Amino acid sequence: MAGSSAAARTAVVGASLATLFVVRASIGEGGVATLLVPRDTPGLSVTETEAATRTRHGACGAVAFDDCHVPAENFLGAESPLAADAGRHIPQDQALNLGIGRAAYEAALDYAQLRTQGGRPIIEHQAIGAKLAEIAIRLEVARAAIWQAAWASDHPDAFADRSLPDLPLATIAAVFASEAIYRAAKDAAECFGAMGVMRDMPLQQYVHDALVCLHSDGGNTDAKLRIAEALARYRRPASAAVLAAE
């Protein structure tokens, strides 16, 4: 299976460290094909860069495809934008997003156990304890939503026998997780008081990266419109979708 003969380049977080790339490529009539592309594939090149890095966690690389040919056995499948299972593939940045939330939570938990005020650790104060509990709840529910969507992607029969609702669960999980984790990162930063917004503190970086995840893959506003289309069994014309993305 041949890739595009024209060179295509995009910046990807973690690309400079990756040995295998999952690539979604446009095919005829608006469909999308998913391919596995090893790093040593002829025509694929990766250049480490910092200029295009949106997030502060993980190395960033510029990935270029120039007449890149992918073996047929690396073809994972294709979907049509009108297919019933469209939107059931997990956005790959959700793993990074969940890790950001977990890191922010663990930093806040450790600090709350060490920092004392009024003669006792601040985790024993109701305000901080309740805030940490809310963070833990959001992370666990977000993780469960992502796991459910991942399981559903591997078990399409669960939609056919109505074990799962006929909804774009991956998109739903991505929207919920990004909003929940951004709130969790902000709450974790508040546990540090004024130090939480200092540039030298990791919490400021966690909040920044969690905010980036709110706007990945077209952003949550467009994602919610796709969910609404699934509820109404309606899909915008391709031209309208392009305008919304812009």
PDB file of C-alpha atoms in Angstrom:
ATOM      1  CA  MET A   1       0.000   0.000   0.000  1.00  0.00           C
ATOM      2  CA  ALA A   2       1.572   3.255  -1.064  1.00  0.00           C
ATOM      3  CA  GLY A   3       1.516   6.466   0.885  1.00  0.00           C
ATOM      4  CA  SER A   4       1.145   9.906  -0.630  1.00  0.00           C
ATOM      5  CA  SER A   5       3.773  10.761  -3.204  1.00  0.00           C
ATOM      6  CA  ALA A   6       3.853  14.351  -1.939  1.00  0.00           C
ATOM      7  CA  ALA A   7       5.714  15.181   1.246  1.00  0.00           C
ATOM      8  CA  ALA A   8       3.539  15.753   4.292  1.00  0.00           C
ATOM      9  CA  ARG A   9       4.894  17.060   7.609  1.00  0.00           C
ATOM     10  CA  THR A  10       3.291  17.491  10.996  1.00  0.00           C
ATOM     11  CA  ALA A  11       4.496  18.054  14.572  1.00  0.00           C
ATOM     12  CA  VAL A  12       3.734  15.211  16.989  1.00  0.00           C
ATOM     13  CA  VAL A  13       4.385  15.060  20.721  1.00  0.00           C
ATOM     14  CA  GLY A  14       6.565  12.035  21.536  1.00  0.00           C
ATOM     15  CA  ALA A  15       7.538  11.482  17.898  1.00  0.00           C
ATOM     16  CA  SER A  16      11.263  11.811  18.560  1.00  0.00           C
ATOM     17  CA  LEU A  17      11.070   8.831  20.962  1.00  0.00           C
ATOM     18  CA  ALA A  18       8.547   6.660  19.115  1.00  0.00           C
ATOM     19  CA  THR A  19       9.499   3.477  17.249  1.00  0.00           C
ATOM     20  CA  LEU A  20       6.022   2.835  15.825  1.00  0.00           C
ATOM     21  CA  PHE A  21       3.475   5.347  14.518  1.00  0.00           C
ATOM     22  CA  VAL A  22      -0.288   4.902  14.233  1.00  0.00           C
ATOM     23  CA  VAL A  23      -1.243   7.007  11.221  1.00  0.00           C
ATOM     24  CA  ARG A  24      -4.734   7.910  10.069  1.00  0.00           C
ATOM     25  CA  ALA A  25      -4.740   8.803   6.388  1.00  0.00           C
ATOM     26  CA  SER A  26      -7.495  10.160   4.155  1.00  0.00           C
ATOM     27  CA  ILE A  27      -8.752   7.811   1.463  1.00  0.00           C
ATOM     28  CA  GLY A  28     -11.403   8.120  -1.231  1.00  0.00           C
ATOM     29  CA  GLU A  29     -14.850   9.611  -0.564  1.00  0.00           C
ATOM     30  CA  GLY A  30     -13.882  11.125   2.766  1.00  0.00           C
ATOM     31  CA  GLY A  31     -12.935   7.845   4.440  1.00  0.00           C
ATOM     32  CA  VAL A  32     -10.065   7.371   6.867  1.00  0.00           C
ATOM     33  CA  ALA A  33      -7.576   4.474   6.931  1.00  0.00           C
ATOM     34  CA  THR A  34      -5.518   3.521   9.989  1.00  0.00           C
ATOM     35  CA  LEU A  35      -1.978   2.283   9.363  1.00  0.00           C
ATOM     36  CA  LEU A  36       0.953   1.088  11.449  1.00  0.00           C
ATOM     37  CA  VAL A  37       4.168   2.740  10.255  1.00  0.00           C
ATOM     38  CA  PRO A  38       7.488   1.618  11.845  1.00  0.00           C
ATOM     39  CA  ARG A  39      10.067   4.326  12.345  1.00  0.00           C
ATOM     40  CA  ASP A  40      12.502   2.702   9.891  1.00  0.00           C
ATOM     41  CA  THR A  41       9.970   2.708   7.024  1.00  0.00           C
ATOM     42  CA  PRO A  42      11.519   4.260   3.879  1.00  0.00           C
ATOM     43  CA  GLY A  43      10.026   7.686   3.258  1.00  0.00           C
ATOM     44  CA  LEU A  44       9.333   8.371   6.957  1.00  0.00           C
ATOM     45  CA  SER A  45      11.616  10.833   8.709  1.00  0.00           C
ATOM     46  CA  VAL A  46      11.465  12.353  12.186  1.00  0.00           C
ATOM     47  CA  THR A  47      13.273  15.513  13.259  1.00  0.00           C
ATOM     48  CA  GLU A  48      13.283  16.518  16.917  1.00  0.00           C
ATOM     49  CA  THR A  49      12.088  20.068  17.405  1.00  0.00           C
ATOM     50  CA  GLU A  50      11.037  22.371  20.207  1.00  0.00           C
ATOM     51  CA  ALA A  51       9.608  25.211  18.139  1.00  0.00           C
ATOM     52  CA  ALA A  52       6.317  23.444  17.399  1.00  0.00           C
ATOM     53  CA  THR A  53       5.884  21.908  20.851  1.00  0.00           C
ATOM     54  CA  ARG A  54       2.486  22.790  22.290  1.00  0.00           C
ATOM     55  CA  THR A  55       2.900  20.778  25.470  1.00  0.00           C
ATOM     56  CA  ARG A  56       5.735  20.967  27.977  1.00  0.00           C
ATOM     57  CA  HIS A  57       5.781  17.239  28.708  1.00  0.00           C
ATOM     58  CA  GLY A  58       7.301  14.859  26.225  1.00  0.00           C
ATOM     59  CA  ALA A  59       9.650  15.495  23.346  1.00  0.00           C
ATOM     60  CA  CYS A  60       8.213  16.792  20.098  1.00  0.00           C
ATOM     61  CA  GLY A  61       9.206  15.791  16.600  1.00  0.00           C
ATOM     62  CA  ALA A  62       8.377  16.870  13.085  1.00  0.00           C
ATOM     63  CA  VAL A  63       7.154  13.776  11.224  1.00  0.00           C
ATOM     64  CA  ALA A  64       7.483  13.830   7.445  1.00  0.00           C
ATOM     65  CA  PHE A  65       6.121  11.361   4.879  1.00  0.00           C
ATOM     66  CA  ASP A  66       7.716  11.540   1.445  1.00  0.00           C
ATOM     67  CA  ASP A  67       6.592   8.802  -0.975  1.00  0.00           C
ATOM     68  CA  CYS A  68       6.202   6.517   2.048  1.00  0.00           C
ATOM     69  CA  HIS A  69       5.129   2.959   1.182  1.00  0.00           C
ATOM     70  CA  VAL A  70       3.408   0.906   3.900  1.00  0.00           C
ATOM     71  CA  PRO A  71       3.033  -2.911   3.603  1.00  0.00           C
ATOM     72  CA  ALA A  72      -0.514  -4.199   3.219  1.00  0.00           C
ATOM     73  CA  GLU A  73      -0.224  -6.195   6.466  1.00  0.00           C
ATOM     74  CA  ASN A  74       0.194  -2.895   8.358  1.00  0.00           C
ATOM     75  CA  PHE A  75      -3.298  -1.800   7.315  1.00  0.00           C
ATOM     76  CA  LEU A  76      -5.523  -1.883  10.438  1.00  0.00           C
ATOM     77  CA  GLY A  77      -8.784  -0.908   8.802  1.00  0.00           C
ATOM     78  CA  ALA A  78     -10.808   1.950   7.396  1.00  0.00           C
ATOM     79  CA  GLU A  79     -13.934   3.822   8.319  1.00  0.00           C
ATOM     80  CA  SER A  80     -16.320   6.066   6.495  1.00  0.00           C
ATOM     81  CA  PRO A  81     -17.435   9.345   8.096  1.00  0.00           C
ATOM     82  CA  LEU A  82     -20.980   8.047   7.661  1.00  0.00           C
ATOM     83  CA  ALA A  83     -20.277   4.662   9.225  1.00  0.00           C
ATOM     84  CA  ALA A  84     -22.092   3.650  12.385  1.00  0.00           C
ATOM     85  CA  ASP A  85     -18.793   3.160  14.217  1.00  0.00           C
ATOM     86  CA  ALA A  86     -17.318   6.534  13.238  1.00  0.00           C
ATOM     87  CA  GLY A  87     -15.869   8.256  16.286  1.00  0.00           C
ATOM     88  CA  ARG A  88     -15.248   5.046  18.228  1.00  0.00           C
ATOM     89  CA  HIS A  89     -11.467   5.146  17.994  1.00  0.00           C
ATOM     90  CA  ILE A  90      -9.627   6.468  21.032  1.00  0.00           C
ATOM     91  CA  PRO A  91      -7.795   9.761  20.462  1.00  0.00           C
ATOM     92  CA  GLN A  92      -4.180   8.923  21.205  1.00  0.00           C
ATOM     93  CA  ASP A  93      -3.546  12.053  23.270  1.00  0.00           C
ATOM     94  CA  GLN A  94      -5.925  10.841  25.987  1.00  0.00           C
ATOM     95  CA  ALA A  95      -3.127   8.717  27.476  1.00  0.00           C
ATOM     96  CA  LEU A  96      -0.967  11.840  27.797  1.00  0.00           C
ATOM     97  CA  ASN A  97      -3.920  13.807  29.148  1.00  0.00           C
ATOM     98  CA  LEU A  98      -4.668  11.232  31.830  1.00  0.00           C
ATOM     99  CA  GLY A  99      -0.989  11.105  32.772  1.00  0.00           C
ATOM    100  CA  ILE A 100      -0.918  14.883  33.219  1.00  0.00           C
ATOM    101  CA  GLY A 101      -3.890  14.701  35.567  1.00  0.00           C
ATOM    102  CA  ARG A 102      -2.349  11.839  37.526  1.00  0.00           C
ATOM    103  CA  ALA A 103       0.954  13.705  37.892  1.00  0.00           C
ATOM    104  CA  ALA A 104      -0.815  16.860  39.107  1.00  0.00           C
ATOM    105  CA  TYR A 105      -2.852  14.842  41.613  1.00  0.00           C
ATOM    106  CA  GLU A 106       0.161  12.981  43.008  1.00  0.00           C
ATOM    107  CA  ALA A 107       2.148  16.216  43.384  1.00  0.00           C
ATOM    108  CA  ALA A 108      -0.723  17.869  45.254  1.00  0.00           C
ATOM    109  CA  LEU A 109      -1.277  14.813  47.451  1.00  0.00           C
ATOM    110  CA  ASP A 110       2.411  14.628  48.421  1.00  0.00           C
ATOM    111  CA  TYR A 111       2.521  18.359  49.175  1.00  0.00           C
ATOM    112  CA  ALA A 112      -0.676  18.246  51.241  1.00  0.00           C
ATOM    113  CA  GLN A 113       0.790  15.465  53.377  1.00  0.00           C
ATOM    114  CA  LEU A 114       4.042  17.375  53.992  1.00  0.00           C
ATOM    115  CA  ARG A 115       2.809  20.969  54.362  1.00  0.00           C
ATOM    116  CA  THR A 116       1.601  21.757  57.855  1.00  0.00           C
ATOM    117  CA  GLN A 117      -0.664  24.545  58.983  1.00  0.00           C
ATOM    118  CA  GLY A 118      -2.277  24.943  62.366  1.00  0.00           C
ATOM    119  CA  GLY A 119      -0.147  22.132  63.720  1.00  0.00           C
ATOM    120  CA  ARG A 120      -1.293  19.440  61.276  1.00  0.00           C
ATOM    121  CA  PRO A 121      -0.857  18.476  57.593  1.00  0.00           C
ATOM    122  CA  ILE A 122      -3.117  20.522  55.338  1.00  0.00           C
ATOM    123  CA  ILE A 123      -4.638  17.311  53.933  1.00  0.00           C
ATOM    124  CA  GLU A 124      -6.426  17.018  57.274  1.00  0.00           C
ATOM    125  CA  HIS A 125      -8.124  20.367  56.713  1.00  0.00           C
ATOM    126  CA  GLN A 126     -11.556  19.875  55.188  1.00  0.00           C
ATOM    127  CA  ALA A 127     -11.063  22.351  52.334  1.00  0.00           C
ATOM    128  CA  ILE A 128      -7.909  20.649  51.033  1.00  0.00           C
ATOM    129  CA  GLY A 129      -9.117  17.130  51.794  1.00  0.00           C
ATOM    130  CA  ALA A 130     -12.369  17.705  49.897  1.00  0.00           C
ATOM    131  CA  LYS A 131     -10.495  19.232  46.951  1.00  0.00           C
ATOM    132  CA  LEU A 132      -8.167  16.231  46.710  1.00  0.00           C
ATOM    133  CA  ALA A 133     -11.158  13.889  46.938  1.00  0.00           C
ATOM    134  CA  GLU A 134     -12.818  15.679  44.008  1.00  0.00           C
ATOM    135  CA  ILE A 135      -9.621  15.383  41.982  1.00  0.00           C
ATOM    136  CA  ALA A 136      -9.443  11.644  42.678  1.00  0.00           C
ATOM    137  CA  ILE A 137     -13.093  11.205  41.671  1.00  0.00           C
ATOM    138  CA  ARG A 138     -12.622  13.061  38.376  1.00  0.00           C
ATOM    139  CA  LEU A 139      -9.517  11.070  37.462  1.00  0.00           C
ATOM    140  CA  GLU A 140     -11.120   7.716  38.231  1.00  0.00           C
ATOM    141  CA  VAL A 141     -14.278   8.497  36.250  1.00  0.00           C
ATOM    142  CA  ALA A 142     -12.217   9.837  33.343  1.00  0.00           C
ATOM    143  CA  ARG A 143     -10.067   6.705  33.376  1.00  0.00           C
ATOM    144  CA  ALA A 144     -13.161   4.499  33.414  1.00  0.00           C
ATOM    145  CA  ALA A 145     -14.675   6.379  30.462  1.00  0.00           C
ATOM    146  CA  ILE A 146     -11.468   5.988  28.449  1.00  0.00           C
ATOM    147  CA  TRP A 147     -11.210   2.286  29.297  1.00  0.00           C
ATOM    148  CA  GLN A 148     -14.832   1.705  28.326  1.00  0.00           C
ATOM    149  CA  ALA A 149     -14.317   3.450  24.992  1.00  0.00           C
ATOM    150  CA  ALA A 150     -11.140   1.433  24.374  1.00  0.00           C
ATOM    151  CA  TRP A 151     -12.948  -1.820  25.175  1.00  0.00           C
ATOM    152  CA  ALA A 152     -15.836  -0.845  22.916  1.00  0.00           C
ATOM    153  CA  SER A 153     -13.415  -0.160  20.061  1.00  0.00           C
ATOM    154  CA  ASP A 154     -12.192  -3.769  20.347  1.00  0.00           C
ATOM    155  CA  HIS A 155     -15.718  -5.222  20.709  1.00  0.00           C
ATOM    156  CA  PRO A 156     -17.981  -3.767  18.010  1.00  0.00           C
ATOM    157  CA  ASP A 157     -20.403  -6.634  18.619  1.00  0.00           C
ATOM    158  CA  ALA A 158     -21.309  -4.961  21.930  1.00  0.00           C
ATOM    159  CA  PHE A 159     -23.067  -2.235  19.935  1.00  0.00           C
ATOM    160  CA  ALA A 160     -24.908  -4.765  17.802  1.00  0.00           C
ATOM    161  CA  ASP A 161     -26.379  -6.622  20.799  1.00  0.00           C
ATOM    162  CA  ARG A 162     -27.055  -3.314  22.606  1.00  0.00           C
ATOM    163  CA  SER A 163     -24.705  -4.072  25.489  1.00  0.00           C
ATOM    164  CA  LEU A 164     -23.396  -0.563  24.838  1.00  0.00           C
ATOM    165  CA  PRO A 165     -25.320   2.485  23.606  1.00  0.00           C
ATOM    166  CA  ASP A 166     -24.978   3.291  19.923  1.00  0.00           C
ATOM    167  CA  LEU A 167     -23.015   6.464  20.606  1.00  0.00           C
ATOM    168  CA  PRO A 168     -19.504   7.736  19.772  1.00  0.00           C
ATOM    169  CA  LEU A 169     -18.084   6.630  23.116  1.00  0.00           C
ATOM    170  CA  ALA A 170     -14.503   7.598  22.246  1.00  0.00           C
ATOM    171  CA  THR A 171     -15.547  11.167  21.507  1.00  0.00           C
ATOM    172  CA  ILE A 172     -17.639  11.289  24.668  1.00  0.00           C
ATOM    173  CA  ALA A 173     -14.706   9.964  26.721  1.00  0.00           C
ATOM    174  CA  ALA A 174     -12.303  12.460  25.147  1.00  0.00           C
ATOM    175  CA  VAL A 175     -14.555  15.428  25.898  1.00  0.00           C
ATOM    176  CA  PHE A 176     -15.304  14.381  29.462  1.00  0.00           C
ATOM    177  CA  ALA A 177     -11.697  13.447  30.255  1.00  0.00           C
ATOM    178  CA  SER A 178     -10.202  16.650  28.885  1.00  0.00           C
ATOM    179  CA  GLU A 179     -12.629  18.843  30.848  1.00  0.00           C
ATOM    180  CA  ALA A 180     -12.369  16.777  34.035  1.00  0.00           C
ATOM    181  CA  ILE A 181      -8.577  16.621  33.934  1.00  0.00           C
ATOM    182  CA  TYR A 182      -8.226  20.341  33.270  1.00  0.00           C
ATOM    183  CA  ARG A 183     -10.376  21.023  36.330  1.00  0.00           C
ATOM    184  CA  ALA A 184      -8.359  18.464  38.307  1.00  0.00           C
ATOM    185  CA  ALA A 185      -5.058  20.105  37.337  1.00  0.00           C
ATOM    186  CA  LYS A 186      -6.347  23.550  38.355  1.00  0.00           C
ATOM    187  CA  ASP A 187      -7.582  22.219  41.709  1.00  0.00           C
ATOM    188  CA  ALA A 188      -4.247  20.484  42.276  1.00  0.00           C
ATOM    189  CA  ALA A 189      -2.443  23.776  41.648  1.00  0.00           C
ATOM    190  CA  GLU A 190      -4.716  25.525  44.173  1.00  0.00           C
ATOM    191  CA  CYS A 191      -3.545  23.089  46.856  1.00  0.00           C
ATOM    192  CA  PHE A 192      -0.125  24.765  46.565  1.00  0.00           C
ATOM    193  CA  GLY A 193      -1.512  28.243  47.098  1.00  0.00           C
ATOM    194  CA  ALA A 194       0.454  30.988  45.356  1.00  0.00           C
ATOM    195  CA  MET A 195       3.248  28.533  44.513  1.00  0.00           C
ATOM    196  CA  GLY A 196       0.906  26.690  42.173  1.00  0.00           C
ATOM    197  CA  VAL A 197       1.176  29.398  39.504  1.00  0.00           C
ATOM    198  CA  MET A 198       4.946  29.917  39.703  1.00  0.00           C
ATOM    199  CA  ARG A 199       6.753  29.087  36.470  1.00  0.00           C
ATOM    200  CA  ASP A 200       9.337  26.993  38.290  1.00  0.00           C
ATOM    201  CA  MET A 201       6.646  24.742  39.765  1.00  0.00           C
ATOM    202  CA  PRO A 202       5.472  21.684  37.802  1.00  0.00           C
ATOM    203  CA  LEU A 203       1.811  22.450  38.552  1.00  0.00           C
ATOM    204  CA  GLN A 204       1.872  25.484  36.276  1.00  0.00           C
ATOM    205  CA  GLN A 205       3.072  23.225  33.460  1.00  0.00           C
ATOM    206  CA  TYR A 206       0.414  20.591  34.196  1.00  0.00           C
ATOM    207  CA  VAL A 207      -2.352  23.188  33.988  1.00  0.00           C
ATOM    208  CA  HIS A 208      -0.919  24.506  30.707  1.00  0.00           C
ATOM    209  CA  ASP A 209      -0.785  21.053  29.118  1.00  0.00           C
ATOM    210  CA  ALA A 210      -4.241  20.095  30.383  1.00  0.00           C
ATOM    211  CA  LEU A 211      -5.557  23.254  28.724  1.00  0.00           C
ATOM    212  CA  VAL A 212      -3.931  22.208  25.437  1.00  0.00           C
ATOM    213  CA  CYS A 213      -5.803  18.889  25.593  1.00  0.00           C
ATOM    214  CA  LEU A 214      -9.107  20.801  25.699  1.00  0.00           C
ATOM    215  CA  HIS A 215      -8.393  22.012  22.175  1.00  0.00           C
ATOM    216  CA  SER A 216      -6.862  18.916  20.584  1.00  0.00           C
ATOM    217  CA  ASP A 217      -8.483  16.969  17.750  1.00  0.00           C
ATOM    218  CA  GLY A 218     -10.572  19.933  16.641  1.00  0.00           C
ATOM    219  CA  GLY A 219     -11.527  21.060  20.138  1.00  0.00           C
ATOM    220  CA  ASN A 220     -14.359  20.124  22.461  1.00  0.00           C
ATOM    221  CA  THR A 221     -16.898  22.450  20.858  1.00  0.00           C
ATOM    222  CA  ASP A 222     -16.695  20.621  17.552  1.00  0.00           C
ATOM    223  CA  ALA A 223     -16.584  17.265  19.347  1.00  0.00           C
ATOM    224  CA  LYS A 224     -19.839  18.057  21.140  1.00  0.00           C
ATOM    225  CA  LEU A 225     -21.416  18.901  17.792  1.00  0.00           C
ATOM    226  CA  ARG A 226     -20.352  15.473  16.511  1.00  0.00           C
ATOM    227  CA  ILE A 227     -21.962  13.870  19.545  1.00  0.00           C
ATOM    228  CA  ALA A 228     -25.132  15.858  18.921  1.00  0.00           C
ATOM    229  CA  GLU A 229     -25.134  14.670  15.306  1.00  0.00           C
ATOM    230  CA  ALA A 230     -24.916  11.084  16.512  1.00  0.00           C
ATOM    231  CA  LEU A 231     -27.871  11.645  18.853  1.00  0.00           C
ATOM    232  CA  ALA A 232     -29.909  13.156  16.038  1.00  0.00           C
ATOM    233  CA  ARG A 233     -28.656  10.619  13.454  1.00  0.00           C
ATOM    234  CA  TYR A 234     -27.572  13.571  11.348  1.00  0.00           C
ATOM    235  CA  ARG A 235     -24.226  14.458   9.820  1.00  0.00           C
ATOM    236  CA  ARG A 236     -23.156  17.843   8.520  1.00  0.00           C
ATOM    237  CA  PRO A 237     -21.960  18.079   4.929  1.00  0.00           C
ATOM    238  CA  ALA A 238     -18.193  17.767   4.615  1.00  0.00           C
ATOM    239  CA  SER A 239     -17.890  21.462   3.716  1.00  0.00           C
ATOM    240  CA  ALA A 240     -19.624  22.465   6.959  1.00  0.00           C
ATOM    241  CA  ALA A 241     -17.330  20.235   8.993  1.00  0.00           C
ATOM    242  CA  VAL A 242     -14.264  21.838   7.397  1.00  0.00           C
ATOM    243  CA  LEU A 243     -15.574  25.336   8.184  1.00  0.00           C
ATOM    244  CA  ALA A 244     -16.251  24.326  11.810  1.00  0.00           C
ATOM    245  CA  ALA A 245     -12.704  22.988  12.140  1.00  0.00           C
ATOM    246  CA  GLU A 246     -11.290  26.254  10.831  1.00  0.00           C
TER     247      GLU A 246
END
